[in-house]
Coordinates of C-alpha atoms and ligand atoms in Angstrom, one line a residue:
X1 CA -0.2 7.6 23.9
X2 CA -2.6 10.6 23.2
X3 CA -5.9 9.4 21.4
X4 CA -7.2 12.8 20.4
X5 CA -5.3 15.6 18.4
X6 CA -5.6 18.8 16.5
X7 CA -4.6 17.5 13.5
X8 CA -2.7 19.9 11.2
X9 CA -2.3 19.5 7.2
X10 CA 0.5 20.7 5.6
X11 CA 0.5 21.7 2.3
X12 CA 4.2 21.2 -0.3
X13 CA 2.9 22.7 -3.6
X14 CA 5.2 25.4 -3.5
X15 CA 9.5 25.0 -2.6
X16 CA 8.6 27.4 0.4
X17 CA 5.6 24.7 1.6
X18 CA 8.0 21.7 1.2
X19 CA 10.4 23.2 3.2
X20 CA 8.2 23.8 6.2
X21 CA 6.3 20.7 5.7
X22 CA 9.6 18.1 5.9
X23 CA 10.7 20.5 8.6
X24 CA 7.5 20.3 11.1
X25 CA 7.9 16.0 10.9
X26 CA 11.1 15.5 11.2
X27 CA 10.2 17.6 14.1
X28 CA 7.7 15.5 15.2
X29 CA 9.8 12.1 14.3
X30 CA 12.8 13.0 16.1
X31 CA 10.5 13.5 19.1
X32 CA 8.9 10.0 18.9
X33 CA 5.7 11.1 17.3
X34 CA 4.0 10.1 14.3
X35 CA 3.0 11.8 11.0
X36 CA 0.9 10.7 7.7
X37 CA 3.3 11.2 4.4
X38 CA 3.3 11.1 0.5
X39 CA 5.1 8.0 -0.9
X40 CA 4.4 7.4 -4.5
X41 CA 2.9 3.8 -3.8
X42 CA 0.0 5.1 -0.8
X43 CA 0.3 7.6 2.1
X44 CA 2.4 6.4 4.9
X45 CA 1.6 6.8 8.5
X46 CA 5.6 7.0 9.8
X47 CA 7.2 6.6 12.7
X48 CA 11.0 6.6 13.5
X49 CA 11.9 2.9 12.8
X50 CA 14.4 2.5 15.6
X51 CA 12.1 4.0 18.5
X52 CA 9.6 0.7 19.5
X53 CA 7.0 3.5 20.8
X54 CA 7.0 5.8 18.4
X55 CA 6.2 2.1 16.1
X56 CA 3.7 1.6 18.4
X57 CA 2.3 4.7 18.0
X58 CA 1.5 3.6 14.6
X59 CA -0.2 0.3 15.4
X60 CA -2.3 2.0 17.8
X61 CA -3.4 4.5 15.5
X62 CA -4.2 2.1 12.5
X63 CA -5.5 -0.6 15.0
X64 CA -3.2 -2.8 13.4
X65 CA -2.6 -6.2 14.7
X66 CA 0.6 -6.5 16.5
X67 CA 1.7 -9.8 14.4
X68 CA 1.7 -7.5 10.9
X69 CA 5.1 -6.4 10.4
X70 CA 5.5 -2.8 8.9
X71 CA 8.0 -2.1 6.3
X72 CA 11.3 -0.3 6.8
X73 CA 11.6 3.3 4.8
X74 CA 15.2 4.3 3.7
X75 CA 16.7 6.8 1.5
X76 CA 20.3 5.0 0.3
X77 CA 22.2 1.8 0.1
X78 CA 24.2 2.5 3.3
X79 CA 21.0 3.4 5.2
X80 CA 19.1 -0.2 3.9
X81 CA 22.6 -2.4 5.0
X82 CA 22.4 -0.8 8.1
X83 CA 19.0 -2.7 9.2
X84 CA 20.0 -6.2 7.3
X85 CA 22.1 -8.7 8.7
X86 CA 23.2 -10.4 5.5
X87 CA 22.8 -8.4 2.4
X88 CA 22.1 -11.2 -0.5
X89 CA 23.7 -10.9 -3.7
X90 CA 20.0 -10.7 -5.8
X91 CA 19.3 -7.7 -3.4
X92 CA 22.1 -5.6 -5.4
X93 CA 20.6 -6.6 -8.5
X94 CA 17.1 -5.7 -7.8
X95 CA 18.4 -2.6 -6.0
X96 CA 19.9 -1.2 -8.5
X97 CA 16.9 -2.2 -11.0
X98 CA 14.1 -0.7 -8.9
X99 CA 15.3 1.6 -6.6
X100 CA 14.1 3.9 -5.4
X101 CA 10.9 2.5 -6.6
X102 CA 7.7 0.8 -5.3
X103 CA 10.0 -2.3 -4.1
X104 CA 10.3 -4.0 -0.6
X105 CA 12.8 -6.5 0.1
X106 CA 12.4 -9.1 3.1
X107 CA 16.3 -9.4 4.5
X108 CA 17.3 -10.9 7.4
X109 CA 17.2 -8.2 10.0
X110 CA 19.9 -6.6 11.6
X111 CA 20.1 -5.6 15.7
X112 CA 19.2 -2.0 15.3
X113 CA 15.6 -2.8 14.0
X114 CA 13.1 -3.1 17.3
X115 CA 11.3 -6.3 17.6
X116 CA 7.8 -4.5 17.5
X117 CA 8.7 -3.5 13.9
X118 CA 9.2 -7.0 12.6
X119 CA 6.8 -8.7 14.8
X120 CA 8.9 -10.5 16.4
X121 CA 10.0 -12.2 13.0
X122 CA 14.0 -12.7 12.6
X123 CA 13.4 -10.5 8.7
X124 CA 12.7 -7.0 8.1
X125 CA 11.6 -5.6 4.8
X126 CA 13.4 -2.3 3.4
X127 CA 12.2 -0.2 0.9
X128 CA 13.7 3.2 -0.6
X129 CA 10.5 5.0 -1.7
X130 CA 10.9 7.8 -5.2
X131 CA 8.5 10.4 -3.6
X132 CA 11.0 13.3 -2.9
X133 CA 8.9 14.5 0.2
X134 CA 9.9 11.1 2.0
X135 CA 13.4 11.0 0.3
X136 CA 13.8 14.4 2.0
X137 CA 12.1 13.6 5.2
X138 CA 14.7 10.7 5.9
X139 CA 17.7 12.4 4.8
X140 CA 16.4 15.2 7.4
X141 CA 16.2 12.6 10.3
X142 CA 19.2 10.8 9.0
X143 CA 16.4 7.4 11.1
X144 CA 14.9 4.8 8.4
X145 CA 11.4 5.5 8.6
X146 CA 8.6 2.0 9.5
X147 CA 5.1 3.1 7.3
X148 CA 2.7 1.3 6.9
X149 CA -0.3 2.4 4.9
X150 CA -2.5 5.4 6.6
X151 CA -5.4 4.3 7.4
X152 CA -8.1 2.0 9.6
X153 CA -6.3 -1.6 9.5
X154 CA -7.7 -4.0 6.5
X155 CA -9.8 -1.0 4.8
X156 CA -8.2 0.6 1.5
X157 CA -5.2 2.3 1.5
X158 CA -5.2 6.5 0.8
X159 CA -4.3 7.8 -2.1
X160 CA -4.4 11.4 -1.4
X161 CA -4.3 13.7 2.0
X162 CA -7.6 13.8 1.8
X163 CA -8.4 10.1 2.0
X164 CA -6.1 10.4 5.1
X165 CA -7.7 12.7 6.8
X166 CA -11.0 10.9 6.5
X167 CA -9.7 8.2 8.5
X168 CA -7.3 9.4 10.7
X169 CA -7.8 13.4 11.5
X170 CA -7.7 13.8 15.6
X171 CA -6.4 10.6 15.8
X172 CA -2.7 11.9 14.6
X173 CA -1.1 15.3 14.8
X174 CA 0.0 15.7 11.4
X175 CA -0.9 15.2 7.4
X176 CA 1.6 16.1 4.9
X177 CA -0.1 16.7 1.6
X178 CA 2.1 15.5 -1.7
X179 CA -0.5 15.3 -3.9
X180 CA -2.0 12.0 -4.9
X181 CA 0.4 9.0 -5.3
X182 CA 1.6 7.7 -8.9
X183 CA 1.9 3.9 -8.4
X184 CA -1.5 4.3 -6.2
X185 CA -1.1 0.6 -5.0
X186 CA 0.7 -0.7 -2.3
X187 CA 4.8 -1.7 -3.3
X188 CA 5.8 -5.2 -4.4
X189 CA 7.0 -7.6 -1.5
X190 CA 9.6 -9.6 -2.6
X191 CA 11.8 -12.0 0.0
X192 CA 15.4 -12.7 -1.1
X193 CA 16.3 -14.5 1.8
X194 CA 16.1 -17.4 -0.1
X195 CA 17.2 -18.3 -3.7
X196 CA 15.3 -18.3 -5.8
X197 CA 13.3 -15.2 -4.7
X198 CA 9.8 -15.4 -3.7
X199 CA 7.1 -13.3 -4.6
X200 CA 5.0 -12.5 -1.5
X201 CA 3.0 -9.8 -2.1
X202 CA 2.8 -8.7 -6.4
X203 CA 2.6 -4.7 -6.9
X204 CA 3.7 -2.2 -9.9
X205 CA 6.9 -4.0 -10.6
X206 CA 5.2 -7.8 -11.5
X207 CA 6.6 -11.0 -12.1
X208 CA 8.0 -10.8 -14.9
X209 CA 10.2 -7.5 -14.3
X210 CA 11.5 -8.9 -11.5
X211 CA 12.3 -12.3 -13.2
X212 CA 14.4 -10.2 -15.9
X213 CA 16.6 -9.1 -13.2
X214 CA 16.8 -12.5 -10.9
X215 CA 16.3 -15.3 -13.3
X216 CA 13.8 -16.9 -11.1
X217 CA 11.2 -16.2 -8.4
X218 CA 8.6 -18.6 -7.0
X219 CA 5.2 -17.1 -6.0
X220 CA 2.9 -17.4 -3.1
X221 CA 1.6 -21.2 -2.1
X222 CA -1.8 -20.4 0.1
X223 CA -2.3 -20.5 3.5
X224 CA -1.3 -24.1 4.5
X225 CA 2.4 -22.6 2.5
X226 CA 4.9 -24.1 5.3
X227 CA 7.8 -22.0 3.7
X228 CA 8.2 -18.1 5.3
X229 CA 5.3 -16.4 4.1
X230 CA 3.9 -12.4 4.9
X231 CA 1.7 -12.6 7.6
X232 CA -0.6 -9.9 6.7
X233 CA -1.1 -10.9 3.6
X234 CA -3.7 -13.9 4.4
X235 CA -6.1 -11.6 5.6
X236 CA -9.0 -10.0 4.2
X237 CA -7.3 -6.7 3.5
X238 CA -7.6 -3.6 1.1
X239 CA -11.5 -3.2 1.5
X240 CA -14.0 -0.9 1.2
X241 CA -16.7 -0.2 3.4
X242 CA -19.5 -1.5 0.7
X243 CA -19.2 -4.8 -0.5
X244 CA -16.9 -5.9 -3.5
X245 CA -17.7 -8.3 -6.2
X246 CA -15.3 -8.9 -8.9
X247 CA -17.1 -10.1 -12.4
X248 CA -17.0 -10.4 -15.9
X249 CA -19.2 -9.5 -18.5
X250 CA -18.1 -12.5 -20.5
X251 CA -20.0 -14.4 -18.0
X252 CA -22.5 -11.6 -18.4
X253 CA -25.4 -14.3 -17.6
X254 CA -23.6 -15.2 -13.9
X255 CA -22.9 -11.9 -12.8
X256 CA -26.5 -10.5 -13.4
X257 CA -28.0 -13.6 -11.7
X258 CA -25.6 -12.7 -8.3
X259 CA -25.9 -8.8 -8.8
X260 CA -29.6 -9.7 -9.0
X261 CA -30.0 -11.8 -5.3
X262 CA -28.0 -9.7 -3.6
X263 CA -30.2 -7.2 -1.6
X264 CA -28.4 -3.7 -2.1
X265 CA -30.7 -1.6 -4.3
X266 CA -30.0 -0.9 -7.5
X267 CA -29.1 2.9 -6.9
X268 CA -26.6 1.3 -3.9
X269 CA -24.8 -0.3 -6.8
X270 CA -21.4 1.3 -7.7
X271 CA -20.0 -0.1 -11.7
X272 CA -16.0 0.0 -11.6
X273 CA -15.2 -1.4 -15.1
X274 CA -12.8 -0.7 -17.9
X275 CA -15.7 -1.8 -21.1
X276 CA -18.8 -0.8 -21.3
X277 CA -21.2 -2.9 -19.1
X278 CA -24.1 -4.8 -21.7
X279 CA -26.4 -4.0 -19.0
X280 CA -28.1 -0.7 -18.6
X281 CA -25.6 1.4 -16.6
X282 CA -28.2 4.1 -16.0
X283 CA -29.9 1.8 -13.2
X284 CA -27.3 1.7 -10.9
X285 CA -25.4 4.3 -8.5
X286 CA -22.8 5.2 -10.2
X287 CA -20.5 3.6 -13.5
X288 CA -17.2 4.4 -13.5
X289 CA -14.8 3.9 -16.8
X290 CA -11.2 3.2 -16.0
X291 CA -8.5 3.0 -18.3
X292 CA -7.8 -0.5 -19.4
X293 CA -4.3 0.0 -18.8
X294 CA -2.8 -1.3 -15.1
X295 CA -0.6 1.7 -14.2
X296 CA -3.5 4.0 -15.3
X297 CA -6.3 1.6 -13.4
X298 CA -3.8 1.3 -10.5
X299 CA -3.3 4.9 -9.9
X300 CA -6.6 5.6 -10.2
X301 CA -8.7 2.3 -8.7
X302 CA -8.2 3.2 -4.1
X303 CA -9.6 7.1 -5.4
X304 CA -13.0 5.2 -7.0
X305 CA -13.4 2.7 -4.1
X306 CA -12.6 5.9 -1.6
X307 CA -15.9 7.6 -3.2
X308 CA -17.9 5.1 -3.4
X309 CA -17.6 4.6 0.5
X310 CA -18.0 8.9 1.0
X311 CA -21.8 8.2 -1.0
X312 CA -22.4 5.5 0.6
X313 CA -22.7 2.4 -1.7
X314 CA -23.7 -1.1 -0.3
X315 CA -22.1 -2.8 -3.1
X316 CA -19.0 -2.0 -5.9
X317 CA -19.1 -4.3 -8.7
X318 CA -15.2 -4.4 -10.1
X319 CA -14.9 -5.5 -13.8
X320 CA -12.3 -8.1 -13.4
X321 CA -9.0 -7.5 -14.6
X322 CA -7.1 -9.6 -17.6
X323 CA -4.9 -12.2 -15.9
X324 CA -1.6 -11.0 -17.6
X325 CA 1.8 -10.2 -15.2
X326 CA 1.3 -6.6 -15.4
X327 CA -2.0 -6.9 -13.5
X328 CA -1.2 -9.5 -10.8
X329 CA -0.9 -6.6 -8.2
X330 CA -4.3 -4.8 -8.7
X331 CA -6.3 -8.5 -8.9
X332 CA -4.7 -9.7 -6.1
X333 CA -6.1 -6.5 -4.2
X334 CA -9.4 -6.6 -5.8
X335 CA -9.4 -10.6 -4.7
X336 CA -8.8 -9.8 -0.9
X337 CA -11.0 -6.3 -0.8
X338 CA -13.8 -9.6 -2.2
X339 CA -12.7 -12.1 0.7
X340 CA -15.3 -13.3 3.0
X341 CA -17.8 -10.9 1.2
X342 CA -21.5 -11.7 -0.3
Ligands
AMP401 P1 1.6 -2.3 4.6 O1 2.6 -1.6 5.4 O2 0.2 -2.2 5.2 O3 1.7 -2.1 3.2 O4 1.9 -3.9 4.8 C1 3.2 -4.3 4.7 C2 3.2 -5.7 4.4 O5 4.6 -6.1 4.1 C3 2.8 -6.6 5.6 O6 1.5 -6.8 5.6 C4 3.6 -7.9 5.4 O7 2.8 -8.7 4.7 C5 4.8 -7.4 4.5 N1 6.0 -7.5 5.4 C6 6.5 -6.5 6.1 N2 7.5 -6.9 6.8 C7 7.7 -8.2 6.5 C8 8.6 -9.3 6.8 N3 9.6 -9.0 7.7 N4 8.5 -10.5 6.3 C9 7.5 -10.7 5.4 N5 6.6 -9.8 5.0 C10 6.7 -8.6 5.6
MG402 MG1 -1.8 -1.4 4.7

């Protein structure tokens, strides 16, 4: 593989632009290559999911480990029960409940999806995306599309073109710009190869939707879990550049004791929060005020962690989040940005 390109950026504001833009990578994706795309959960970095060096391409370019399976793009029903082996009935349920949507199904895998894809793993996880730019792109190729998030393995996913090219121009030939994504945190990972479902990674579409459709789902058990678990999901993941510290200001008294041994400066401190902080916010880098609302705080929460890594903050204090369903998906990322930090 090449390691240094001109990368170009492709603009799809106007019908003219989107036409071009799906044009130029299908291109590109029919010829093995790779190419950075608008979903509505975060940009992509996709590869033709039945070539295994185009998908390699793509674990090259992120630097992601080789035992992190990437998840399987498709744009119909027909097109998802052509890489599954045994289509399970709750997958017609949930189908038709959330897609296309920011849902991925672990199936058993069918023979047309390349080991490097699944890592070697006997399941595949399918997901058809809402953003029309990747609808489009697949229907052009008439390939299901493997994407995994555009960017540096284990740092924070991009939400805009921008955020991609940060990380990745000259290391891939092209960015397709579609805006900044809706849903702005990574889809919900749900495995229906067994009954009931289980949960493995929560998103958008929480617990409690999904129980309304299946009747039951079990979540995540931890690391020592024997049953079928998603291997990149034990990892510290999501991050930031700075450090993250997660923190209430119920326990107002705790968090000021930590935020005051750590070393960062004051003016190296970054406030993420959705209530006013009792502390004087004036000290500090930079406060931002979220919407205490998770779709709103989701969309908006990879943009804020982005900028605080372009100024250069040692540390992001996150308000932490109510523990209600809707918010599993964003604490769980906040919790694994945290990991192994401080
Ligand atoms: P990303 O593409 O970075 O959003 O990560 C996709 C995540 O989906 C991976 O880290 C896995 O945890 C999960 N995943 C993908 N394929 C499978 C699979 N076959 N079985 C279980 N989990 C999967
Ligand atoms: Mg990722």
């Amino acid at each position: 593989m090449r390691d240094s390109f001109t990368t170009r950026l492709l603009p799809t504001g106007k019908p003219e632009e989107f036409k071009t833009a799906v044009r130029a990578a299908a291109d590109l994706l029919r010829r093995g290559g790779i190419v950075a795309i608008p979903t509505e959960t975060v940009y992509g970095l996709a590869a033709n999911a039945l070539n295994p060096e185009a998908v390699s391409a793509v674990f090259s370019a992120k630097g992601r480990p080789s035992h992190n399976p990437v998840i399987v793009h498709v744009d119909s029903m027909p097109m998802a029960h052509r890489c599954v082996r045994e289509w399970p009935v709750q997958a017609d349920a949930l189908a038709r409940a959330f897609w296309p949507g920011p849902l991925t199904l672990v199936m058993l895998r069918s023979a047309l999806i390349p080991d490097s894809v699944v890592a070697g793993g006997s399941t595949v996880a399918v997901r058809w995306p809402r953003h029309r730019f990747v609808q489009a792109l697949i229907e052009a190729c008439e390939f299901p599309l493997a994407a995994p998030s555009a960017n540096p393995s284990s740092r924070t996913s991009p939400t805009t073109a921008e955020h991609v090219w940060e990380s990745l121009a000259g290391k891939i030939p092209l960015i397709i710009d579609g805006g900044p994504t809706w849903v702005g945190i990574e889809s919900t990972v749900l495995d229906v190869t067994i009954d009931p479902p289980r949960l493995l990674r929560p998103g958008m579409i929480h617990a409690g939707a999904l129980r309304a459709v299946t009747g039951k789902i079990t979540t995540g058990g931890g690391p020592n879990d024997p049953v079928l678990r998603s291997p990149g999901l034990l990892e510290k993941h999501y991050a930031p550049r700075a450090a993250l510290l997660m923190g209430s200001w119920a326990d107002a008294t705790e968090l000021a004791c930590r935020l005051a041994s750590c070393k960062a400066d004051k003016r190296g401190i970054h406030l993420l929060v959705h209530t006013i902080p009792p502390m004087n916010p004036g000290a500090y880098g930079r406060l931002a005020i979220l919407p205490r609302d998770p779709e709103a705080f989701g969309r908006l929460l990879y943009a804020e962690l982005h900028r605080s890594d372009a100024l250069g903050a040692q540390l992001v204090v996150v308000e932490r989040p109510p523990d209600s369903p809707e918010w599993q998906g964003i604490l769980d990322r906040l919790s694994r940005a945290a990991q192994g930090r401080l």
